[in-house]
Amino acid sequence: MACLLETPIRMSVLSEVTASSRHYVDRLFDPDPQKVLQGVIDMKNAVIGNNKQKANLIVLGAVPRLLYLLQQETSSTELKTECAVVLGSLAMGTENNVKSLLDCHIIPALLQGLLSPDLKFIEACLRCLRTIFTSPVTPEELLYTDATVIPHLMALLSRSRYTQEYICQIFSHCCKGPDHQTILFNHGAVQNIAHLLTSVSYKVRMQALKCFSVLAFENPQVSMTLVNVLVDGELLPQIFVKMLQRDKPIEMQLTSAKCLTYMCRAGAIRTDDNCIVLKTLPCLVRMCSKERLLEERVEGAETLAYLIEPDVELQRIASITDHLIAMLADYFKYPSSVSAITDIKRLDHDLKHAHELRQAAFKLYASLGANDEDIRKKIIETENMMDRIVTGLSESSVKVRLAAVRCLHSLSRSVQQLRTSFQDHAVWKPLMKVLQNAPDEILVVASSMLCNLLLEFSPSKEPILESGAVELLCGLTQSENPALRVNGIWALMNMAFQAEQKIKADILRSLSTEQLFRLLSDSDLNVLMKTLGLLRNLLSTRPHIDKIMSTHGKQIMQAVTLILEGEHNIEVKEQGLANFLQRARQTLCILANIADGTTAKELIMTNDDILQKIKYYMGHSHVKLQLAAMFCISNLIWNEEEGSQERQDKLRDMGIVDILHKLSQSPDSNLCDKAKMALQQYLA
């Protein structure tokens, strides 16, 4: 078995390596088993804490020989165990070391070693596997390639506290996403790991806790199961609550809070449950204190942001707990000139990771301000907050930029702030810059925020229009990402609302009729609905309606016909009637707008197919569709407009008046009133 070597080593370096390390490798090939064993033990002592020596031995081919000895049936158990220990030590070096070990297929060899009856050897293999699987360069899927591995690991959990610690650590690092959660859950992870929470070993309790946090994350099935699990007569949530008390280690408090947070978000624990309101939330706020280490503050803030994100009451409680909003402002001042850190290594580490604090603060501010106007006001009034967010939009870290945009998006839901703070700081300028060249994840949030800035009452609307937003948004509607298509068309819809004719013409020209009708047949319902909304806003104000219909009338009437025919299509049976009703109502509202035009209404009156569809929807079982169809009829027969008599006569001949009489008896007061008002046009 050969390892893949990277760049060739220069001769001068190679001779140095050979001189200092060659004898360790040579001894692995000695015919005397005792000398081989002693050689492995000496190698173990030589590599402890010595990364250079580890790299030298890997280059000289020690790994294939160690793996050969580990798998040989003739090797003694002691030799196999020592080989596993050395391999584990090599894995504790650099990421390149781990890559070299993976290239030599170390994982299958170690997994095979777990079938041994010898506990010490099993523990050494597990310890090495733990080190390899916790490395960022190791693909988690390697744990799941062989279907027999997970059940065997579950069986080994009962062997010793070391097997418990290592296996739980492997599971918690290799459980990424619902597929892995399902595999572990189906092989009894909950039942096998639950009792470990009461182990005498702190490390075992801690690794078991971490396992539950990754198993419960966004997983209702696991979370609902955890709520009802009993350990020594106590329910798991009660055990988690005990573990987040102040006298417990910070790591344990944080991980317990994550377990309860994930169970709550998965719907297994109510948001108003005391274990959330009185225990989990205050614990996470404590973690945001400047007395905590950087990584604890980051994890605390991000977990709290996730906990409160969908719940307005938790947002309100968090905002008044321990002056949290002001406390988060300290995240932007780290490390300060009077930093209490005297450990140079710690200071160096924190300087490199200070951006993570800013990211976490933005995330938590975004969750806090998601719904409540007073909280948004407090956030914006926090010292230099808008300047900090604007600065965050241009940070080098993509994650910080994304968090800053999310924070800004959350605050942009406030009408008052759109009119004041957002205008004072010209937020639209850096936002437009972000939209020019950003990854999709940032584009989705930034374009969603742009939708808010383009609302009719926003002072930013005009300068955004002048900066070339129409072309940018039309470009987004062609994205393969449905969320970007939705946001692009949504922003154009807001832009077109009560807009001047020139803006509407710019939108239609930049979008093109071909793209508009592609969007009207989009498979994503949200895209279709927003496109109908755009069309409705474009077709408002009589002169605009007539102008647009004079140039695009034929295509628009074709699109309207296709959508209104949808109820009898197979597509509706697949997508659901509720979706169709939304589309039909919006389309009838567009027709009502067209019917309000001076010349545009003739496109309806000369289209018998459309008139029959309006008649059909007047008698539909859904009142909202009947009302929308009634608006069309009212606009067509309105007495004060030229040609109304001819239109009334044609519609009477179609039986519209008979339907109006029936609708005037409707139990729905709104529909009844509209029908009576329409009948009055015939009597006038």
XYZ file of C-alpha atoms in Angstrom:
684
model
C 0.000 0.000 0.000
C 1.555 3.288 -1.112
C 0.954 6.813 0.113
C 0.570 9.658 -2.358
C 3.407 12.107 -1.847
C 3.106 15.760 -2.683
C 5.934 17.968 -4.056
C 9.362 16.302 -4.340
C 11.685 17.156 -1.474
C 14.967 18.986 -2.223
C 18.021 16.762 -1.816
C 19.521 18.837 1.012
C 16.295 18.582 3.000
C 15.972 14.894 2.190
C 19.412 14.075 3.524
C 18.620 15.929 6.735
C 15.348 14.026 7.053
C 17.120 10.748 6.346
C 19.769 11.363 8.952
C 17.357 12.233 11.755
C 14.405 9.930 11.087
C 15.362 7.085 8.747
C 16.378 4.724 11.545
C 12.845 4.881 13.051
C 11.339 3.644 9.786
C 14.080 1.046 9.169
C 13.364 -0.617 12.528
C 9.760 -1.273 11.406
C 11.145 -3.790 8.886
C 13.291 -5.774 11.370
C 12.607 -9.550 11.226
C 12.544 -9.703 15.050
C 8.946 -8.892 16.249
C 10.263 -7.628 19.607
C 12.589 -5.143 17.899
C 9.708 -3.988 15.684
C 7.562 -3.415 18.794
C 10.365 -1.484 20.503
C 10.868 0.522 17.305
C 7.181 1.521 17.245
C 7.322 2.502 20.932
C 10.440 4.628 20.316
C 8.739 6.219 17.314
C 5.737 7.019 19.535
C 7.979 8.807 22.020
C 9.820 10.663 19.239
C 6.703 12.141 17.578
C 4.877 13.340 20.699
C 4.563 17.120 20.318
C 7.029 17.158 17.415
C 5.280 18.142 14.166
C 8.514 18.214 12.177
C 9.319 14.631 13.157
C 5.744 13.570 12.249
C 6.079 15.119 8.778
C 9.498 13.494 8.277
C 8.196 10.030 9.133
C 5.202 10.420 6.811
C 7.514 11.464 3.948
C 9.764 8.455 4.623
C 6.817 6.033 4.256
C 6.160 5.119 7.891
C 2.360 5.173 7.468
C 1.942 2.261 4.976
C 4.247 0.093 7.119
C 2.382 0.947 10.348
C -0.933 0.149 8.671
C 0.484 -3.140 7.360
C 1.604 -4.137 10.869
C -1.745 -3.045 12.320
C -3.645 -5.334 9.925
C -1.319 -8.373 10.003
C -2.859 -11.361 11.793
C 0.635 -12.403 12.924
C 1.191 -9.055 14.729
C 0.748 -9.182 18.483
C -2.145 -7.210 20.005
C 0.389 -5.020 21.792
C 2.123 -4.161 18.488
C -1.216 -3.418 16.791
C -2.207 -1.165 19.673
C 1.110 0.744 19.591
C 0.764 1.182 15.802
C -2.714 2.683 16.284
C -1.317 5.036 18.954
C 1.475 6.267 16.655
C -0.966 6.757 13.771
C -3.198 8.752 16.129
C -0.231 10.904 17.118
C 0.654 11.535 13.448
C -2.985 12.575 12.839
C -2.668 15.197 15.595
C -0.154 17.122 13.504
C -1.078 19.294 10.537
C -4.003 18.946 8.121
C -1.521 17.724 5.522
C -0.647 14.857 7.869
C -4.315 13.851 7.987
C -4.563 14.065 4.189
C -1.559 11.740 3.879
C -3.161 9.263 6.293
C -6.444 9.378 4.342
C -4.555 8.781 1.091
C -3.197 5.598 2.658
C -6.776 4.420 3.387
C -6.329 4.539 7.137
C -10.056 4.657 7.949
C -11.007 1.182 6.588
C -7.969 -0.278 8.388
C -8.946 1.270 11.723
C -12.619 0.308 11.324
C -11.493 -3.257 10.704
C -9.487 -3.053 13.926
C -12.724 -2.377 15.868
C -13.716 -6.024 15.263
C -10.904 -7.167 17.566
C -11.870 -8.656 20.950
C -9.114 -6.654 22.678
C -10.466 -3.517 24.392
C -7.142 -1.627 24.537
C -6.665 -2.063 20.793
C -10.285 -0.996 20.121
C -9.782 2.133 22.239
C -6.554 3.012 20.394
C -8.301 2.605 17.019
C -11.235 4.726 18.183
C -8.929 7.424 19.556
C -7.164 7.611 16.186
C -10.493 7.605 14.303
C -11.731 10.404 16.580
C -8.671 12.525 15.724
C -9.076 11.919 11.984
C -12.836 12.485 11.847
C -12.599 15.723 13.838
C -10.195 17.137 11.239
C -11.834 19.541 8.760
C -10.169 17.750 5.817
C -11.910 14.404 6.492
C -15.159 13.772 4.561
C -17.907 12.750 7.023
C -19.329 10.323 4.442
C -16.401 7.952 5.103
C -18.164 6.961 8.337
C -21.318 5.912 6.477
C -19.803 4.080 3.459
C -20.112 0.659 5.102
C -23.617 0.105 6.535
C -22.272 -2.235 9.265
C -20.092 0.452 10.901
C -22.764 2.511 12.748
C -24.487 -0.485 14.423
C -21.083 -1.842 15.463
C -20.123 1.527 16.993
C -23.443 1.563 18.882
C -22.603 -1.871 20.270
C -19.141 -0.686 21.370
C -20.638 2.178 23.430
C -21.068 -0.132 26.404
C -17.452 -1.337 26.471
C -15.738 1.489 28.417
C -15.869 5.189 29.204
C -13.213 5.739 26.516
C -15.270 4.019 23.811
C -18.223 6.164 24.939
C -16.250 9.402 24.763
C -14.601 8.709 21.387
C -17.681 7.285 19.649
C -19.905 10.175 20.793
C -17.256 12.615 19.580
C -17.104 10.874 16.198
C -20.911 10.963 15.899
C -21.169 14.646 16.837
C -18.558 15.620 14.220
C -19.884 13.364 11.461
C -23.589 14.139 11.829
C -24.120 16.766 9.127
C -27.678 17.136 7.948
C -30.923 15.131 8.003
C -29.590 12.027 6.228
C -26.921 11.432 8.872
C -29.385 12.242 11.671
C -31.799 9.653 10.288
C -29.115 6.950 10.056
C -27.974 7.524 13.647
C -31.555 7.823 14.938
C -32.651 4.606 13.201
C -29.712 2.754 14.740
C -30.805 3.700 18.255
C -28.561 6.711 18.948
C -31.071 8.330 21.335
C -31.535 5.223 23.482
C -27.855 4.263 23.411
C -26.521 7.721 24.286
C -29.171 9.051 26.721
C -27.876 7.174 29.784
C -24.366 8.560 29.142
C -25.616 11.986 30.356
C -25.378 10.613 33.907
C -21.888 9.118 33.458
C -19.314 9.769 36.203
C -16.944 10.987 33.475
C -17.343 14.677 32.576
C -15.878 14.050 29.098
C -18.461 11.340 28.381
C -21.345 13.545 29.594
C -20.058 16.409 27.467
C -19.674 14.369 24.273
C -23.125 12.803 24.757
C -24.576 16.298 25.143
C -22.883 17.447 21.918
C -24.332 14.397 20.170
C -27.852 15.381 21.167
C -27.335 18.960 19.994
C -26.400 17.838 16.452
C -29.121 15.166 16.376
C -31.868 17.613 17.399
C -30.862 20.481 15.082
C -33.779 21.240 12.731
C -35.073 17.696 13.255
C -38.638 17.418 14.628
C -38.547 13.598 14.719
C -35.475 13.455 16.971
C -36.595 16.430 19.071
C -40.061 14.992 19.714
C -38.424 11.734 20.800
C -35.939 13.475 23.138
C -38.732 15.285 25.002
C -40.135 11.969 26.249
C -36.894 10.100 27.029
C -36.421 9.147 30.690
C -32.974 8.757 32.276
C -32.979 7.526 35.873
C -36.586 8.715 36.252
C -35.909 12.209 34.839
C -36.997 13.572 31.461
C -34.160 14.689 29.171
C -35.243 18.379 29.078
C -35.006 18.432 32.903
C -31.489 16.993 32.698
C -30.533 19.625 30.096
C -31.888 22.383 32.383
C -29.742 21.116 35.267
C -26.719 21.149 32.965
C -27.118 24.830 32.086
C -27.067 26.047 35.686
C -24.431 28.632 36.569
C -22.311 26.220 38.635
C -21.690 23.968 35.613
C -18.737 24.464 33.210
C -19.426 27.057 30.484
C -19.056 24.470 27.714
C -21.761 22.353 29.337
C -24.086 25.343 29.888
C -23.755 26.400 26.251
C -24.282 22.936 24.783
C -27.315 22.259 27.006
C -28.773 25.602 25.933
C -28.225 24.575 22.294
C -30.050 21.259 22.855
C -33.070 23.041 24.370
C -32.944 25.743 21.665
C -32.950 23.189 18.847
C -35.771 21.195 20.466
C -37.773 24.401 20.820
C -37.187 25.463 17.209
C -38.151 21.958 16.038
C -41.506 22.344 17.809
C -40.877 19.848 20.625
C -40.853 22.510 23.396
C -43.183 25.521 23.465
C -41.601 28.979 23.221
C -43.401 30.042 26.421
C -42.206 26.998 28.393
C -40.338 27.981 31.573
C -37.302 25.949 30.524
C -36.944 28.302 27.537
C -38.050 31.645 29.006
C -36.530 31.335 32.485
C -33.549 29.036 31.838
C -32.320 28.768 28.227
C -32.749 32.403 27.164
C -31.090 33.928 30.283
C -28.227 31.413 30.006
C -27.558 32.441 26.394
C -27.698 36.149 27.297
C -25.089 35.460 30.029
C -22.830 33.992 27.346
C -22.828 37.363 25.537
C -21.166 39.096 28.474
C -17.700 40.582 27.913
C -16.402 38.410 30.778
C -16.755 35.366 28.519
C -14.170 34.145 25.995
C -14.559 35.216 22.364
C -15.786 31.835 21.121
C -18.308 31.604 23.984
C -19.683 35.059 23.161
C -19.964 34.125 19.476
C -21.716 30.815 20.156
C -24.000 32.369 22.768
C -25.112 35.211 20.475
C -25.622 32.979 17.434
C -27.620 30.389 19.396
C -29.759 33.116 20.993
C -30.368 34.643 17.541
C -31.598 31.249 16.323
C -33.808 30.701 19.397
C -35.682 34.015 19.212
C -35.755 34.418 15.410
C -39.410 33.382 14.825
C -40.968 34.466 18.142
C -41.799 38.105 18.914
C -42.338 37.505 22.640
C -38.900 35.909 23.068
C -37.434 38.840 21.124
C -39.033 41.280 23.570
C -37.877 39.319 26.626
C -34.312 39.024 25.282
C -34.158 42.741 24.448
C -34.749 43.702 28.100
C -32.593 40.976 29.658
C -29.266 42.206 31.131
C -29.130 45.232 28.783
C -28.481 42.864 25.876
C -28.751 45.493 23.097
C -26.066 47.670 24.734
C -23.990 44.588 25.635
C -23.809 43.578 21.965
C -22.295 46.971 21.077
C -19.136 45.763 22.875
C -18.774 43.071 20.186
C -17.624 45.822 17.800
C -15.002 47.214 20.194
C -13.012 44.031 20.630
C -10.213 43.862 21.507
C -10.164 47.255 23.190
C -6.990 49.197 24.006
C -7.515 48.320 27.663
C -8.156 44.661 26.950
C -7.785 42.448 30.003
C -6.083 39.759 27.913
C -2.524 39.250 29.078
C -2.002 35.934 27.280
C -0.296 36.891 23.978
C -1.402 33.675 22.248
C -5.009 34.319 23.269
C -4.789 37.929 22.077
C -3.349 36.827 18.735
C -6.119 34.228 18.347
C -8.825 36.755 19.225
C -7.482 39.378 16.825
C -7.744 36.817 14.016
C -11.298 35.891 15.025
C -12.698 39.316 16.036
C -14.757 39.362 12.804
C -16.748 36.403 14.203
C -17.937 38.642 17.051
C -19.197 41.238 14.579
C -20.936 38.552 12.569
C -22.637 37.154 15.696
C -23.743 40.625 16.846
C -25.295 41.400 13.443
C -27.128 38.055 13.509
C -28.536 38.674 16.977
C -29.545 42.266 16.184
C -31.337 40.930 13.073
C -33.358 38.467 15.178
C -34.075 41.005 17.920
C -35.404 43.562 15.429
C -37.379 41.142 13.252
C -40.835 42.248 14.443
C -40.934 44.917 17.132
C -40.690 48.611 16.194
C -39.457 49.719 19.642
C -36.637 47.166 19.595
C -35.558 48.316 16.120
C -35.469 51.898 17.394
C -33.285 50.877 20.367
C -30.886 49.003 18.079
C -30.518 51.919 15.671
C -30.036 54.353 18.553
C -27.183 52.222 19.930
C -23.910 54.100 19.457
C -22.787 54.326 15.807
C -24.934 51.313 14.896
C -25.874 52.383 11.358
C -22.233 53.259 10.626
C -21.168 49.831 11.890
C -23.703 48.055 9.698
C -22.715 50.087 6.638
C -19.044 49.255 7.343
C -20.019 45.597 7.712
C -21.405 45.608 4.155
C -17.899 46.038 2.755
C -15.947 43.703 5.084
C -13.699 41.118 3.468
C -15.436 38.234 5.259
C -18.459 36.979 3.274
C -20.091 35.793 6.513
C -19.834 39.246 8.118
C -21.225 40.891 4.962
C -24.120 38.439 4.921
C -24.885 39.016 8.618
C -24.710 42.822 8.121
C -27.140 42.639 5.186
C -29.504 40.438 7.251
C -29.366 42.938 10.097
C -30.105 45.812 7.732
C -32.941 43.830 6.134
C -34.505 43.223 9.545
C -34.320 46.928 10.430
C -35.659 47.924 6.982
C -39.058 46.477 7.923
C -39.636 49.707 9.864
C -41.447 52.445 7.929
C -40.092 55.084 10.309
C -36.474 53.915 9.959
C -36.756 53.759 6.158
C -37.781 57.407 6.241
C -35.135 58.540 8.745
C -32.004 56.559 9.636
C -31.801 54.719 6.304
C -32.018 58.007 4.441
C -29.600 59.854 6.775
C -26.933 57.196 6.200
C -27.706 56.726 2.456
C -27.821 52.977 3.075
C -28.907 52.347 -0.516
C -25.438 53.263 -1.844
C -23.418 50.454 -0.181
C -26.362 48.103 -0.756
C -26.302 48.734 -4.511
C -22.554 48.088 -4.414
C -23.155 44.762 -2.639
C -25.682 43.793 -5.321
C -23.173 44.325 -8.140
C -20.951 41.402 -7.262
C -21.838 39.046 -4.429
C -22.470 35.327 -3.820
C -26.089 34.178 -4.167
C -26.607 33.881 -0.403
C -25.838 37.603 0.007
C -27.724 38.563 -3.165
C -30.922 36.893 -1.873
C -30.967 38.944 1.354
C -29.694 42.169 -0.246
C -32.294 42.020 -3.040
C -35.003 41.271 -0.474
C -33.974 44.397 1.407
C -33.990 46.393 -1.820
C -37.684 45.456 -2.141
C -38.283 47.382 1.121
C -36.215 50.381 0.009
C -38.329 50.588 -3.168
C -41.632 50.863 -1.314
C -43.628 53.933 -2.264
C -42.980 55.849 0.998
C -39.203 55.217 1.035
C -37.089 58.321 0.273
C -34.420 55.962 -1.128
C -36.661 54.909 -4.025
C -35.747 57.788 -6.351
C -31.933 57.660 -5.968
C -32.043 53.859 -6.363
C -33.926 54.266 -9.639
C -31.378 56.792 -10.847
C -28.478 54.436 -10.060
C -29.478 51.819 -12.627
C -31.568 49.523 -10.441
C -34.002 48.590 -13.243
C -31.343 46.760 -15.291
C -29.914 45.091 -12.185
C -33.338 43.805 -11.069
C -34.311 42.653 -14.551
C -31.050 40.696 -14.554
C -32.046 38.988 -11.289
C -35.314 37.763 -12.853
C -33.213 35.604 -15.187
C -31.363 33.875 -12.353
C -31.564 30.100 -11.957
C -32.132 30.705 -8.232
C -35.934 31.004 -7.631
C -35.387 33.253 -4.574
C -33.471 35.761 -6.717
C -36.144 35.653 -9.433
C -38.811 36.334 -6.794
C -36.889 39.247 -5.279
C -36.044 40.738 -8.662
C -39.670 40.753 -9.794
C -40.907 41.799 -6.323
C -38.624 44.843 -6.334
C -39.814 45.739 -9.860
C -43.415 45.377 -8.645
C -42.728 47.839 -5.795
C -40.914 50.141 -8.216
C -43.909 50.163 -10.580
C -46.441 50.994 -7.860
C -47.929 54.432 -8.625
C -44.850 55.142 -10.769
C -44.547 57.577 -13.654
C -45.097 56.331 -17.206
C -41.351 56.669 -17.941
C -40.392 54.259 -15.145
C -42.999 51.737 -16.286
C -41.712 52.004 -19.855
C -38.122 51.485 -18.610
C -39.195 48.362 -16.742
C -40.993 46.894 -19.748
C -38.118 47.747 -22.087
C -35.409 46.309 -19.788
C -37.430 43.241 -18.842
C -38.699 42.540 -22.395
C -42.073 41.003 -23.131
C -40.430 37.626 -23.766
C -38.976 37.530 -20.245
C -42.235 38.833 -18.727
C -44.154 35.926 -20.246
C -41.466 33.426 -19.291
C -41.989 34.589 -15.713
C -45.762 34.189 -16.103
C -45.185 30.494 -16.829
C -42.535 30.052 -14.091
C -42.790 26.808 -12.127
C -42.317 28.740 -8.860
C -45.688 30.062 -7.641
C -44.092 33.019 -5.842
C -42.398 34.164 -9.058
C -45.676 33.904 -10.961
C -47.656 35.781 -8.282
C -45.138 38.623 -8.082
C -45.093 38.855 -11.911
C -48.877 39.193 -11.873
C -48.452 41.854 -9.176
C -45.966 43.693 -11.404
C -48.377 43.530 -14.338
C -51.171 44.833 -12.124
C -49.023 47.797 -10.981
C -47.915 48.535 -14.542
C -51.560 48.540 -15.644
C -52.772 51.272 -13.314
C -53.749 54.872 -14.151
C -55.794 55.139 -17.370
C -53.242 56.782 -19.667
C -50.659 54.173 -18.595
C -53.108 51.309 -19.105
C -53.994 52.489 -22.600
C -50.366 53.122 -23.543
C -49.122 49.707 -22.373
C -52.061 47.809 -23.861
C -51.589 49.582 -27.189
C -48.083 48.106 -27.474
C -48.341 44.846 -25.480
C -52.088 44.161 -25.429
C -52.080 41.030 -27.572
C -49.445 39.213 -25.467
C -51.007 40.307 -22.155
C -54.457 39.033 -23.202
C -52.907 35.713 -24.243
C -51.229 35.360 -20.848
C -54.450 36.251 -19.017
C -56.386 33.653 -21.029
C -53.854 30.903 -20.240
C -53.925 31.588 -16.498
C -57.730 31.747 -16.281
C -58.008 28.425 -18.129
C -55.794 26.826 -15.505
C -58.540 25.509 -13.222
C -59.256 22.617 -15.574
C -55.606 21.794 -16.283
C -53.714 18.782 -14.919
C -51.201 21.297 -13.547
C -53.781 22.557 -11.013
C -54.435 19.059 -9.746
C -50.689 18.749 -9.129
C -50.111 22.187 -7.604
C -53.360 22.428 -5.628
C -56.527 24.454 -6.047
C -55.487 27.080 -3.474
C -52.505 28.085 -5.633
C -54.706 28.385 -8.682
C -57.261 30.547 -6.849
C -54.489 33.000 -5.919
C -53.380 33.223 -9.550
C -56.915 33.570 -10.896
C -57.846 36.345 -8.455
C -54.722 38.376 -9.267
C -55.356 37.850 -13.003
C -58.975 39.010 -12.718
C -57.725 42.122 -10.897
C -55.417 42.785 -13.877
C -58.425 42.426 -16.185
C -60.361 44.876 -13.997
C -57.508 47.363 -14.427
C -57.531 46.842 -18.212
C -61.314 47.350 -18.177
C -60.697 50.707 -16.505
C -58.699 51.951 -19.496
C -60.323 54.214 -22.061
C -59.271 52.344 -25.197
C -57.822 49.238 -23.499
C -61.259 47.953 -22.457
C -62.025 47.225 -26.123
C -59.428 44.438 -25.993
C -61.739 42.710 -23.510
C -64.995 43.543 -25.314
C -63.705 42.140 -28.605
C -62.439 38.944 -26.970
C -65.415 36.622 -26.450
C -63.209 33.996 -24.802
C -62.191 36.443 -22.052
C -65.795 37.654 -21.609
C -66.974 34.066 -21.109
C -64.262 33.534 -18.513
C -65.330 36.663 -16.592
C -68.925 35.373 -16.710
C -67.770 31.966 -15.419
C -65.934 33.498 -12.466
C -68.965 35.638 -11.537
C -70.679 32.354 -10.699
C -67.661 30.708 -9.062
C -67.962 29.130 -5.627
C -65.189 31.358 -4.204
C -66.425 34.828 -3.248
C -63.049 36.526 -3.800
C -63.037 35.387 -7.428
C -66.646 36.529 -7.854
C -65.734 39.967 -6.472
C -62.739 40.289 -8.792
C -64.911 39.353 -11.790
C -67.521 41.903 -10.598
C -64.880 44.671 -10.721
C -64.255 43.806 -14.386
C -67.963 44.052 -15.212
C -68.440 47.310 -13.256
C -65.564 48.964 -15.128
C -66.936 47.776 -18.492
C -70.515 49.015 -17.984
C -69.833 52.290 -16.173
C -72.392 54.768 -17.540
C -70.289 57.893 -17.667
C -67.877 56.464 -20.232
C -68.101 56.535 -24.002
C -69.544 53.386 -25.575
C -71.040 52.162 -22.297
C -74.462 51.476 -23.876
C -73.022 49.128 -26.511
C -70.971 47.325 -23.877
C -74.005 46.989 -21.571
C -76.104 45.576 -24.407
C -73.473 43.000 -25.360
C -73.059 41.879 -21.757
C -76.856 41.702 -21.271
C -77.092 39.429 -24.317
C -74.474 37.186 -22.671
C -76.676 36.794 -19.560
C -74.588 39.020 -17.292
C -77.650 40.926 -15.986
C -79.302 37.672 -14.883
C -76.154 36.782 -12.942
C -76.106 40.255 -11.352
C -79.695 39.747 -10.128
C -78.672 36.432 -8.532
C -75.614 37.996 -6.915
C -77.719 40.853 -5.513
C -79.315 38.180 -3.289
C -75.928 36.850 -2.116
C -75.444 36.300 1.641
C -72.040 37.997 1.253
C -72.784 41.688 1.874
C -69.807 42.917 -0.154
C -70.752 40.864 -3.205
C -74.407 41.813 -2.830
C -73.574 45.560 -2.739
C -71.293 45.334 -5.776
C -73.998 43.514 -7.779
C -76.647 46.109 -6.855
C -74.271 48.940 -7.804
C -73.655 47.303 -11.214
C -77.412 46.862 -11.797
C -77.906 50.583 -11.148
C -75.699 51.283 -14.178
C -78.259 49.467 -16.307
C -81.143 51.417 -14.739
C -79.512 54.849 -15.013
